[in-house]
mmCIF file of C-alpha atoms in Angstrom:
data_model
loop_
_atom_site.group_PDB
_atom_site.id
_atom_site.type_symbol
_atom_site.label_atom_id
_atom_site.label_comp_id
_atom_site.label_asym_id
_atom_site.label_seq_id
_atom_site.Cartn_x
_atom_site.Cartn_y
_atom_site.Cartn_z
ATOM 1 C CA UNK A 1 7.753 -30.143 41.020
ATOM 2 C CA UNK A 2 9.089 -26.643 40.115
ATOM 3 C CA UNK A 3 6.750 -24.633 38.041
ATOM 4 C CA UNK A 4 7.229 -21.621 35.867
ATOM 5 C CA UNK A 5 11.197 -21.961 35.140
ATOM 6 C CA UNK A 6 12.432 -20.538 32.103
ATOM 7 C CA UNK A 7 13.705 -24.105 30.999
ATOM 8 C CA UNK A 8 10.198 -25.237 30.995
ATOM 9 C CA UNK A 9 8.412 -22.390 29.707
ATOM 10 C CA UNK A 10 6.928 -22.949 25.634
ATOM 11 C CA UNK A 11 8.715 -20.904 23.280
ATOM 12 C CA UNK A 12 8.068 -17.326 22.894
ATOM 13 C CA UNK A 13 6.121 -16.719 20.311
ATOM 14 C CA UNK A 14 7.581 -14.992 17.009
ATOM 15 C CA UNK A 15 4.992 -11.699 17.285
ATOM 16 C CA UNK A 16 5.879 -11.777 20.936
ATOM 17 C CA UNK A 17 9.437 -11.933 20.052
ATOM 18 C CA UNK A 18 9.037 -8.881 17.670
ATOM 19 C CA UNK A 19 7.541 -6.317 20.326
ATOM 20 C CA UNK A 20 10.051 -7.312 22.634
ATOM 21 C CA UNK A 21 11.986 -5.015 24.944
ATOM 22 C CA UNK A 22 9.982 -2.251 23.452
ATOM 23 C CA UNK A 23 8.312 0.294 25.784
ATOM 24 C CA UNK A 24 5.862 3.153 25.282
ATOM 25 C CA UNK A 25 8.900 5.067 23.462
ATOM 26 C CA UNK A 26 9.645 2.140 21.328
ATOM 27 C CA UNK A 27 13.222 1.722 22.350
ATOM 28 C CA UNK A 28 15.236 -1.400 21.518
ATOM 29 C CA UNK A 29 18.511 -2.704 22.799
ATOM 30 C CA UNK A 30 21.315 -0.221 21.942
ATOM 31 C CA UNK A 31 22.978 -3.088 20.455
ATOM 32 C CA UNK A 32 20.440 -4.575 18.632
ATOM 33 C CA UNK A 33 19.552 -1.141 17.133
ATOM 34 C CA UNK A 34 23.083 -0.802 16.118
ATOM 35 C CA UNK A 35 23.464 -4.062 14.310
ATOM 36 C CA UNK A 36 20.101 -3.095 12.123
ATOM 37 C CA UNK A 37 21.571 0.412 11.495
ATOM 38 C CA UNK A 38 24.792 -0.878 10.326
ATOM 39 C CA UNK A 39 23.178 -3.529 8.409
ATOM 40 C CA UNK A 40 20.891 -0.705 6.618
ATOM 41 C CA UNK A 41 23.829 1.332 6.094
ATOM 42 C CA UNK A 42 25.802 -1.163 3.985
ATOM 43 C CA UNK A 43 22.925 -3.506 2.659
ATOM 44 C CA UNK A 44 23.957 -6.600 3.841
ATOM 45 C CA UNK A 45 26.919 -7.673 6.406
ATOM 46 C CA UNK A 46 28.426 -10.887 7.949
ATOM 47 C CA UNK A 47 28.703 -11.721 11.620
ATOM 48 C CA UNK A 48 32.602 -10.735 10.875
ATOM 49 C CA UNK A 49 31.968 -7.460 9.543
ATOM 50 C CA UNK A 50 29.493 -6.324 12.244
ATOM 51 C CA UNK A 51 32.248 -7.561 15.168
ATOM 52 C CA UNK A 52 34.986 -5.764 13.543
ATOM 53 C CA UNK A 53 32.955 -2.220 12.997
ATOM 54 C CA UNK A 54 31.283 -2.388 16.461
ATOM 55 C CA UNK A 55 34.308 -3.961 18.574
ATOM 56 C CA UNK A 56 31.603 -6.460 19.950
ATOM 57 C CA UNK A 57 32.425 -9.534 20.458
ATOM 58 C CA UNK A 58 31.894 -12.761 17.648
ATOM 59 C CA UNK A 59 29.870 -14.510 20.474
ATOM 60 C CA UNK A 60 27.997 -11.273 21.019
ATOM 61 C CA UNK A 61 27.300 -10.340 17.694
ATOM 62 C CA UNK A 62 26.375 -13.991 16.589
ATOM 63 C CA UNK A 63 23.520 -13.559 19.744
ATOM 64 C CA UNK A 64 22.248 -10.766 18.399
ATOM 65 C CA UNK A 65 21.719 -11.470 14.722
ATOM 66 C CA UNK A 66 20.010 -14.941 15.771
ATOM 67 C CA UNK A 67 17.578 -13.048 17.897
ATOM 68 C CA UNK A 68 17.180 -10.475 15.408
ATOM 69 C CA UNK A 69 16.615 -13.493 12.677
ATOM 70 C CA UNK A 70 14.253 -14.819 15.258
ATOM 71 C CA UNK A 71 12.157 -11.886 15.352
ATOM 72 C CA UNK A 72 12.204 -11.740 11.341
ATOM 73 C CA UNK A 73 13.915 -8.616 11.392
ATOM 74 C CA UNK A 74 17.410 -10.371 8.851
ATOM 75 C CA UNK A 75 17.381 -12.453 6.488
ATOM 76 C CA UNK A 76 20.330 -14.930 5.342
ATOM 77 C CA UNK A 77 21.698 -14.176 2.488
ATOM 78 C CA UNK A 78 23.714 -16.689 -0.213
ATOM 79 C CA UNK A 79 26.947 -18.012 1.332
ATOM 80 C CA UNK A 80 30.356 -16.163 0.233
ATOM 81 C CA UNK A 81 33.060 -18.397 0.185
ATOM 82 C CA UNK A 82 36.670 -16.877 0.857
ATOM 83 C CA UNK A 83 39.945 -18.009 0.006
ATOM 84 C CA UNK A 84 40.364 -19.739 3.411
ATOM 85 C CA UNK A 85 37.893 -20.601 6.271
ATOM 86 C CA UNK A 86 34.246 -21.393 6.307
ATOM 87 C CA UNK A 87 31.869 -18.945 4.032
ATOM 88 C CA UNK A 88 30.614 -16.418 5.458
ATOM 89 C CA UNK A 89 26.968 -15.881 5.290
ATOM 90 C CA UNK A 90 25.768 -12.140 5.291
ATOM 91 C CA UNK A 91 22.588 -10.926 6.600
ATOM 92 C CA UNK A 92 20.119 -8.181 5.144
ATOM 93 C CA UNK A 93 17.107 -6.637 6.601
ATOM 94 C CA UNK A 94 13.692 -8.687 5.953
ATOM 95 C CA UNK A 95 11.372 -6.282 3.905
ATOM 96 C CA UNK A 96 8.755 -7.636 5.693
ATOM 97 C CA UNK A 97 10.366 -7.534 9.048
ATOM 98 C CA UNK A 98 8.471 -4.154 9.840
ATOM 99 C CA UNK A 99 5.747 -1.942 8.353
ATOM 100 C CA UNK A 100 5.566 1.848 9.226
ATOM 101 C CA UNK A 101 2.759 4.336 8.547
ATOM 102 C CA UNK A 102 3.516 7.827 7.359
ATOM 103 C CA UNK A 103 0.878 10.676 7.943
ATOM 104 C CA UNK A 104 1.643 14.159 5.875
ATOM 105 C CA UNK A 105 -0.931 17.095 6.945
ATOM 106 C CA UNK A 106 -0.090 19.740 4.231
ATOM 107 C CA UNK A 107 -1.825 23.085 3.275
ATOM 108 C CA UNK A 108 -3.118 21.618 0.214
ATOM 109 C CA UNK A 109 -3.089 17.694 0.229
ATOM 110 C CA UNK A 110 -2.699 14.906 3.260
ATOM 111 C CA UNK A 111 -1.237 12.020 2.470
ATOM 112 C CA UNK A 112 -0.940 8.504 3.857
ATOM 113 C CA UNK A 113 1.916 5.866 3.210
ATOM 114 C CA UNK A 114 2.461 2.503 4.447
ATOM 115 C CA UNK A 115 6.438 1.285 3.833
ATOM 116 C CA UNK A 116 7.934 -1.692 4.581
ATOM 117 C CA UNK A 117 11.495 -2.309 6.579
ATOM 118 C CA UNK A 118 13.497 -1.014 3.593
ATOM 119 C CA UNK A 119 11.385 2.260 3.220
ATOM 120 C CA UNK A 120 9.852 0.920 0.059
ATOM 121 C CA UNK A 121 5.954 2.300 -0.200
ATOM 122 C CA UNK A 122 3.950 -0.589 -0.131
ATOM 123 C CA UNK A 123 0.538 1.361 -0.316
ATOM 124 C CA UNK A 124 -0.564 4.912 -0.259
ATOM 125 C CA UNK A 125 -3.830 7.255 -0.364
ATOM 126 C CA UNK A 126 -3.986 11.036 -0.746
ATOM 127 C CA UNK A 127 -6.359 13.845 -0.277
ATOM 128 C CA UNK A 128 -6.662 17.174 -1.750
ATOM 129 C CA UNK A 129 -8.304 20.151 -0.458
ATOM 130 C CA UNK A 130 -8.485 23.934 -0.655
ATOM 131 C CA UNK A 131 -7.427 24.044 3.248
ATOM 132 C CA UNK A 132 -6.987 21.364 6.043
ATOM 133 C CA UNK A 133 -9.697 20.862 8.692
ATOM 134 C CA UNK A 134 -9.276 18.682 11.927
ATOM 135 C CA UNK A 135 -12.372 16.386 11.285
ATOM 136 C CA UNK A 136 -11.924 15.859 7.696
ATOM 137 C CA UNK A 137 -8.203 14.951 8.196
ATOM 138 C CA UNK A 138 -9.103 12.741 11.173
ATOM 139 C CA UNK A 139 -11.736 10.867 8.971
ATOM 140 C CA UNK A 140 -9.455 10.390 5.934
ATOM 141 C CA UNK A 141 -6.668 8.912 8.187
ATOM 142 C CA UNK A 142 -9.362 6.727 9.939
ATOM 143 C CA UNK A 143 -10.788 5.222 6.377
ATOM 144 C CA UNK A 144 -6.988 5.743 4.809
ATOM 145 C CA UNK A 145 -5.666 3.628 7.268
ATOM 146 C CA UNK A 146 -8.177 0.849 7.034
ATOM 147 C CA UNK A 147 -7.555 0.467 3.438
ATOM 148 C CA UNK A 148 -3.423 0.477 4.062
ATOM 149 C CA UNK A 149 -3.668 -2.010 7.091
ATOM 150 C CA UNK A 150 -6.148 -4.180 4.454
ATOM 151 C CA UNK A 151 -3.479 -4.441 2.329
ATOM 152 C CA UNK A 152 -1.353 -6.784 4.603
ATOM 153 C CA UNK A 153 -2.061 -9.920 5.539
ATOM 154 C CA UNK A 154 -2.993 -10.743 9.284
ATOM 155 C CA UNK A 155 0.999 -11.710 9.942
ATOM 156 C CA UNK A 156 2.332 -8.708 8.305
ATOM 157 C CA UNK A 157 -0.399 -6.212 9.628
ATOM 158 C CA UNK A 158 0.850 -7.334 13.163
ATOM 159 C CA UNK A 159 4.174 -5.913 12.265
ATOM 160 C CA UNK A 160 3.031 -2.587 11.787
ATOM 161 C CA UNK A 161 5.506 -0.965 14.296
ATOM 162 C CA UNK A 162 4.329 2.540 14.332
ATOM 163 C CA UNK A 163 2.500 5.934 12.847
ATOM 164 C CA UNK A 164 4.238 8.969 12.374
ATOM 165 C CA UNK A 165 2.809 12.370 11.665
ATOM 166 C CA UNK A 166 4.361 15.310 9.511
ATOM 167 C CA UNK A 167 2.830 18.351 9.817
ATOM 168 C CA UNK A 168 3.406 22.194 9.802
ATOM 169 C CA UNK A 169 3.645 23.549 13.559
ATOM 170 C CA UNK A 170 0.816 26.129 14.391
ATOM 171 C CA UNK A 171 -0.757 25.521 11.413
ATOM 172 C CA UNK A 172 -3.323 28.255 12.424
ATOM 173 C CA UNK A 173 -1.090 30.924 11.693
ATOM 174 C CA UNK A 174 -1.400 30.480 8.147
ATOM 175 C CA UNK A 175 -5.124 31.729 7.626
ATOM 176 C CA UNK A 176 -3.840 34.428 4.883
ATOM 177 C CA UNK A 177 -1.643 32.495 2.989
ATOM 178 C CA UNK A 178 -3.842 29.356 3.018
ATOM 179 C CA UNK A 179 -6.826 31.391 2.099
ATOM 180 C CA UNK A 180 -8.721 29.788 4.676
ATOM 181 C CA UNK A 181 -11.542 30.647 7.050
ATOM 182 C CA UNK A 182 -9.853 31.646 10.229
ATOM 183 C CA UNK A 183 -12.528 29.926 12.399
ATOM 184 C CA UNK A 184 -11.428 26.705 10.682
ATOM 185 C CA UNK A 185 -8.232 27.129 11.185
ATOM 186 C CA UNK A 186 -8.539 28.074 14.980
ATOM 187 C CA UNK A 187 -9.548 24.627 15.501
ATOM 188 C CA UNK A 188 -6.370 23.129 14.924
ATOM 189 C CA UNK A 189 -5.272 25.552 17.991
ATOM 190 C CA UNK A 190 -7.180 23.694 20.241
ATOM 191 C CA UNK A 191 -6.890 20.224 18.854
ATOM 192 C CA UNK A 192 -4.068 17.348 19.458
ATOM 193 C CA UNK A 193 -3.952 15.556 16.296
ATOM 194 C CA UNK A 194 -1.257 12.999 17.575
ATOM 195 C CA UNK A 195 -3.900 12.270 20.359
ATOM 196 C CA UNK A 196 -6.686 11.822 18.041
ATOM 197 C CA UNK A 197 -4.879 9.726 15.682
ATOM 198 C CA UNK A 198 -3.464 7.582 18.885
ATOM 199 C CA UNK A 199 -6.956 6.733 19.490
ATOM 200 C CA UNK A 200 -7.056 5.196 15.886
ATOM 201 C CA UNK A 201 -4.143 3.192 16.492
ATOM 202 C CA UNK A 202 -3.200 0.023 18.650
ATOM 203 C CA UNK A 203 0.639 1.245 18.190
ATOM 204 C CA UNK A 204 2.472 4.567 19.217
ATOM 205 C CA UNK A 205 2.030 7.578 17.203
ATOM 206 C CA UNK A 206 4.699 10.010 16.664
ATOM 207 C CA UNK A 207 4.798 13.971 15.464
ATOM 208 C CA UNK A 208 7.190 15.944 13.697
ATOM 209 C CA UNK A 209 7.181 19.425 11.423
ATOM 210 C CA UNK A 210 6.315 18.406 8.020
ATOM 211 C CA UNK A 211 9.697 20.107 6.332
ATOM 212 C CA UNK A 212 11.920 18.513 9.285
ATOM 213 C CA UNK A 213 10.661 15.155 8.306
ATOM 214 C CA UNK A 214 11.324 15.273 4.749
ATOM 215 C CA UNK A 215 14.601 16.387 5.742
ATOM 216 C CA UNK A 216 14.796 13.178 7.957
ATOM 217 C CA UNK A 217 13.494 11.259 4.840
ATOM 218 C CA UNK A 218 16.517 12.256 2.602
ATOM 219 C CA UNK A 219 18.794 11.094 5.687
ATOM 220 C CA UNK A 220 17.235 7.923 6.144
ATOM 221 C CA UNK A 221 16.065 6.861 2.900
ATOM 222 C CA UNK A 222 17.709 9.141 0.680
ATOM 223 C CA UNK A 223 20.781 8.806 -1.598
ATOM 224 C CA UNK A 224 22.724 11.836 0.619
ATOM 225 C CA UNK A 225 24.023 9.339 2.986
ATOM 226 C CA UNK A 226 27.726 10.675 1.923
ATOM 227 C CA UNK A 227 27.174 14.068 3.580
ATOM 228 C CA UNK A 228 27.215 14.943 7.140
ATOM 229 C CA UNK A 229 26.038 18.499 7.264
ATOM 230 C CA UNK A 230 23.394 19.964 5.018
ATOM 231 C CA UNK A 231 20.813 22.532 4.855
ATOM 232 C CA UNK A 232 17.735 21.236 3.239
ATOM 233 C CA UNK A 233 14.935 22.694 1.297
ATOM 234 C CA UNK A 234 11.246 21.181 0.621
ATOM 235 C CA UNK A 235 9.495 23.426 -1.778
ATOM 236 C CA UNK A 236 5.880 21.945 -1.391
ATOM 237 C CA UNK A 237 2.693 24.438 -0.899
ATOM 238 C CA UNK A 238 4.724 26.483 0.868
ATOM 239 C CA UNK A 239 8.639 26.306 1.257
ATOM 240 C CA UNK A 240 10.480 25.066 4.270
ATOM 241 C CA UNK A 241 13.394 23.296 5.724
ATOM 242 C CA UNK A 242 15.538 21.583 7.573
ATOM 243 C CA UNK A 243 19.166 20.957 8.998
ATOM 244 C CA UNK A 244 21.490 17.943 9.374
ATOM 245 C CA UNK A 245 24.652 18.249 11.561
ATOM 246 C CA UNK A 246 27.197 15.500 11.620
ATOM 247 C CA UNK A 247 25.108 13.147 10.100
ATOM 248 C CA UNK A 248 21.898 13.847 12.582
ATOM 249 C CA UNK A 249 18.729 15.458 11.974
ATOM 250 C CA UNK A 250 18.497 18.673 13.764
ATOM 251 C CA UNK A 251 15.068 19.809 15.083
ATOM 252 C CA UNK A 252 16.385 22.197 18.249
ATOM 253 C CA UNK A 253 14.775 22.696 21.450
ATOM 254 C CA UNK A 254 11.040 23.269 20.207
ATOM 255 C CA UNK A 255 11.237 20.907 17.029
ATOM 256 C CA UNK A 256 11.059 23.951 14.664
ATOM 257 C CA UNK A 257 14.686 24.379 13.746
ATOM 258 C CA UNK A 258 15.209 24.867 10.033
ATOM 259 C CA UNK A 259 12.491 27.247 9.555
ATOM 260 C CA UNK A 260 13.577 27.942 6.266
ATOM 261 C CA UNK A 261 10.081 29.402 4.746
ATOM 262 C CA UNK A 262 10.701 32.416 7.146
ATOM 263 C CA UNK A 263 14.009 33.391 5.932
ATOM 264 C CA UNK A 264 14.333 36.881 4.546
ATOM 265 C CA UNK A 265 15.367 37.126 0.932
ATOM 266 C CA UNK A 266 15.353 39.335 -1.974
ATOM 267 C CA UNK A 267 11.634 40.254 -3.148
ATOM 268 C CA UNK A 268 10.067 42.002 -5.951
ATOM 269 C CA UNK A 269 11.425 45.435 -6.265
ATOM 270 C CA UNK A 270 14.244 44.975 -4.458
ATOM 271 C CA UNK A 271 12.187 44.684 -0.878
ATOM 272 C CA UNK A 272 12.840 41.995 1.284
ATOM 273 C CA UNK A 273 10.309 39.002 1.457
ATOM 274 C CA UNK A 274 10.073 35.582 3.076
ATOM 275 C CA UNK A 275 11.279 32.581 1.391
ATOM 276 C CA UNK A 276 7.844 31.267 1.698
ATOM 277 C CA UNK A 277 5.977 34.208 -0.149
ATOM 278 C CA UNK A 278 8.550 33.686 -3.235
ATOM 279 C CA UNK A 279 9.573 29.964 -3.679
ATOM 280 C CA UNK A 280 6.216 28.347 -2.811
ATOM 281 C CA UNK A 281 4.120 25.806 -5.065
ATOM 282 C CA UNK A 282 1.165 27.799 -3.877
ATOM 283 C CA UNK A 283 2.875 31.120 -5.438
ATOM 284 C CA UNK A 284 3.038 29.239 -8.791
ATOM 285 C CA UNK A 285 -0.528 28.199 -8.587
ATOM 286 C CA UNK A 286 -1.462 31.861 -8.124
ATOM 287 C CA UNK A 287 0.501 33.205 -10.777
ATOM 288 C CA UNK A 288 -1.277 30.629 -13.149
ATOM 289 C CA UNK A 289 -4.628 31.699 -11.772
ATOM 290 C CA UNK A 290 -3.702 34.963 -12.365
ATOM 291 C CA UNK A 291 -3.000 34.279 -16.125
ATOM 292 C CA UNK A 292 -6.392 32.345 -16.176
ATOM 293 C CA UNK A 293 -4.832 28.883 -15.877
ATOM 294 C CA UNK A 294 -6.442 26.709 -13.237
ATOM 295 C CA UNK A 295 -3.612 24.013 -12.058
ATOM 296 C CA UNK A 296 -5.602 21.847 -9.564
ATOM 297 C CA UNK A 297 -3.030 19.136 -10.952
ATOM 298 C CA UNK A 298 -0.193 20.587 -9.021
ATOM 299 C CA UNK A 299 -1.749 19.015 -6.031
ATOM 300 C CA UNK A 300 -3.090 15.946 -7.431
ATOM 301 C CA UNK A 301 -0.001 15.066 -10.262
ATOM 302 C CA UNK A 302 3.050 16.320 -8.495
ATOM 303 C CA UNK A 303 4.720 13.698 -10.656
ATOM 304 C CA UNK A 304 3.501 15.729 -13.872
ATOM 305 C CA UNK A 305 2.306 18.996 -14.355
ATOM 306 C CA UNK A 306 2.421 19.250 -17.986
ATOM 307 C CA UNK A 307 3.283 22.233 -19.871
ATOM 308 C CA UNK A 308 2.673 25.159 -17.701
ATOM 309 C CA UNK A 309 4.404 27.740 -20.165
ATOM 310 C CA UNK A 310 6.424 30.824 -19.246
ATOM 311 C CA UNK A 311 4.807 31.142 -16.065
ATOM 312 C CA UNK A 312 6.766 28.082 -14.767
ATOM 313 C CA UNK A 313 9.593 29.564 -16.302
ATOM 314 C CA UNK A 314 9.395 32.832 -14.480
ATOM 315 C CA UNK A 315 8.575 31.073 -11.007
ATOM 316 C CA UNK A 316 11.752 29.354 -11.358
ATOM 317 C CA UNK A 317 13.769 32.178 -11.990
ATOM 318 C CA UNK A 318 12.599 33.977 -8.880
ATOM 319 C CA UNK A 319 12.343 31.069 -6.501
ATOM 320 C CA UNK A 320 15.998 30.257 -7.519
ATOM 321 C CA UNK A 321 17.042 33.897 -6.943
ATOM 322 C CA UNK A 322 15.380 33.085 -3.453
ATOM 323 C CA UNK A 323 16.730 29.693 -2.609
ATOM 324 C CA UNK A 324 20.532 30.739 -3.732
ATOM 325 C CA UNK A 325 20.423 33.866 -1.308
ATOM 326 C CA UNK A 326 18.588 31.729 1.547
ATOM 327 C CA UNK A 327 21.700 29.121 1.024
ATOM 328 C CA UNK A 328 24.189 32.034 1.219
ATOM 329 C CA UNK A 329 22.784 33.341 4.637
ATOM 330 C CA UNK A 330 22.565 29.784 5.949
ATOM 331 C CA UNK A 331 25.771 28.919 5.126
ATOM 332 C CA UNK A 332 26.935 32.523 6.972
ATOM 333 C CA UNK A 333 25.610 30.984 10.317
ATOM 334 C CA UNK A 334 26.712 27.098 9.501
ATOM 335 C CA UNK A 335 29.715 25.839 7.425
ATOM 336 C CA UNK A 336 27.278 23.228 5.369
ATOM 337 C CA UNK A 337 28.906 21.445 2.997
ATOM 338 C CA UNK A 338 25.782 21.220 0.824
ATOM 339 C CA UNK A 339 22.281 22.497 -0.033
ATOM 340 C CA UNK A 340 20.082 19.974 -0.639
ATOM 341 C CA UNK A 341 16.534 20.718 -2.862
ATOM 342 C CA UNK A 342 13.379 18.698 -2.876
ATOM 343 C CA UNK A 343 9.851 19.515 -3.478
ATOM 344 C CA UNK A 344 6.110 18.724 -4.522
ATOM 345 C CA UNK A 345 7.198 18.709 -8.201
ATOM 346 C CA UNK A 346 8.041 16.859 -11.366
ATOM 347 C CA UNK A 347 11.772 15.729 -11.363
ATOM 348 C CA UNK A 348 12.229 17.601 -14.424
ATOM 349 C CA UNK A 349 11.016 20.776 -12.810
ATOM 350 C CA UNK A 350 13.146 20.032 -9.718
ATOM 351 C CA UNK A 351 16.110 19.673 -12.058
ATOM 352 C CA UNK A 352 15.660 22.782 -13.939
ATOM 353 C CA UNK A 353 15.069 24.652 -10.192
ATOM 354 C CA UNK A 354 18.466 23.247 -8.969
ATOM 355 C CA UNK A 355 20.257 24.483 -12.188
ATOM 356 C CA UNK A 356 19.093 27.718 -11.845
ATOM 357 C CA UNK A 357 20.072 27.968 -8.194
ATOM 358 C CA UNK A 358 23.432 26.842 -9.019
ATOM 359 C CA UNK A 359 23.791 29.647 -11.712
ATOM 360 C CA UNK A 360 22.684 32.226 -9.137
ATOM 361 C CA UNK A 361 24.821 31.204 -6.301
ATOM 362 C CA UNK A 362 27.848 32.090 -8.819
ATOM 363 C CA UNK A 363 26.819 35.457 -9.041
ATOM 364 C CA UNK A 364 26.276 36.320 -5.614
ATOM 365 C CA UNK A 365 29.217 37.929 -3.575
ATOM 366 C CA UNK A 366 30.237 35.363 -1.080
ATOM 367 C CA UNK A 367 33.531 36.264 0.053
ATOM 368 C CA UNK A 368 34.788 34.421 3.220
ATOM 369 C CA UNK A 369 32.512 31.921 2.980
ATOM 370 C CA UNK A 370 33.053 28.253 1.523
ATOM 371 C CA UNK A 371 29.893 27.858 -1.048
ATOM 372 C CA UNK A 372 28.383 24.828 -0.244
ATOM 373 C CA UNK A 373 27.466 22.332 -3.579
ATOM 374 C CA UNK A 374 23.919 22.198 -4.523
ATOM 375 C CA UNK A 375 22.515 18.975 -4.733
ATOM 376 C CA UNK A 376 18.710 17.327 -6.221
ATOM 377 C CA UNK A 377 16.981 15.712 -3.505
ATOM 378 C CA UNK A 378 16.669 11.771 -3.955
ATOM 379 C CA UNK A 379 13.451 10.982 -2.086
ATOM 380 C CA UNK A 380 10.950 13.343 -4.221
ATOM 381 C CA UNK A 381 7.036 14.062 -3.644
ATOM 382 C CA UNK A 382 6.583 11.405 -0.895
ATOM 383 C CA UNK A 383 9.303 12.791 1.050
ATOM 384 C CA UNK A 384 7.121 14.603 3.947
ATOM 385 C CA UNK A 385 5.067 11.234 4.333
ATOM 386 C CA UNK A 386 8.333 9.410 4.245
ATOM 387 C CA UNK A 387 9.987 11.290 6.661
ATOM 388 C CA UNK A 388 6.720 10.786 9.023
ATOM 389 C CA UNK A 389 7.259 6.937 8.636
ATOM 390 C CA UNK A 390 10.536 7.273 9.227
ATOM 391 C CA UNK A 391 10.024 8.557 12.784
ATOM 392 C CA UNK A 392 8.743 5.138 14.005
ATOM 393 C CA UNK A 393 11.402 3.371 12.319
ATOM 394 C CA UNK A 394 14.068 5.771 13.605
ATOM 395 C CA UNK A 395 12.804 4.992 17.554
ATOM 396 C CA UNK A 396 12.351 1.867 17.453
ATOM 397 C CA UNK A 397 14.884 0.288 15.559
ATOM 398 C CA UNK A 398 17.813 2.571 14.571
ATOM 399 C CA UNK A 399 20.507 4.670 16.207
ATOM 400 C CA UNK A 400 21.534 8.216 14.915
ATOM 401 C CA UNK A 401 24.306 7.940 12.267
ATOM 402 C CA UNK A 402 26.802 9.508 14.202
ATOM 403 C CA UNK A 403 27.175 6.657 16.563
ATOM 404 C CA UNK A 404 28.017 4.234 13.967
ATOM 405 C CA UNK A 405 30.504 6.634 11.871
ATOM 406 C CA UNK A 406 33.417 5.738 13.962
ATOM 407 C CA UNK A 407 33.316 2.110 13.241
ATOM 408 C CA UNK A 408 32.759 2.143 9.343
#
């Protein structure tokens, strides 16, 4: 009797199929990821729509979508009846199809988020501090991740597909700005945080610069999908940014492209200064402290800062001037169609900041340049953590937008 043949093998368990075709880098079959990317972009699609957009045969699309449905990644929607023929059945992403964890390690706080396949935050943990230490951070990840995983039942927990880390590169160089002891910050120089966190996980761990991750969150989860080329600013404890070219996050050969915080801009007294020294929330905190106002809620309550008075107004004026000049300088190198500004701040403050930037840009001599439109970011305070969580999502289930643009 023949043994071991495919026709006599038991059905493959759903959980095994979920991890089918993944290696250490988590890459799925190109066509599967293409279908998932299109469905994510459009919300829901029928097989005929996908076949038309991709050029794949109807039979191939049918097989792919059936496998993705069996994997629990796609859900059938209500049939849509046309004028003739059989009704089409759109397919949408299953929110419970996969989960991802994002870790943001910031200069004043750390954050863990658990998101579903649609990018919705299901649970979150936060830690505030004067400055980050490796030991405290890893301990926070261990305890926080246990809580996040405990919020899911056993079946859903098995669908956690990866963890992404968003943190400043060369954190040890921020001793003076962070106000931290040099020996503590030097510990980061000798620690491989990705390896430390990987030891806590049974799924892949990815690492990216924090501001670049925030930019990636805007690209994957935000409402700026119509923009193909934009420069992105994230105003956190320190200002940073990212670059999107042709619908794709550009991080450069060292992963540090879009280090906009280091850009030189006009500073106090007409002297040049780095953007980070003017348009950062840490600068606002310093000014508030100088006026006798303690403001720990800047870090613990980013959705509501309360009434901060003229100190906040003055910071907005100075930050807007610096950001406007940074945008013009960046545009002189790359012809960006837009500049997107987001940050660790209430939506109302972000709106005032963006309005102020628009006014300043209108007063700058930009002859010879096409001045980009200035947009508010649409992700908000969780952008860096969501960007971190988008790393395993993008690596394992999506393809870059430029590869699907032609078919849509």
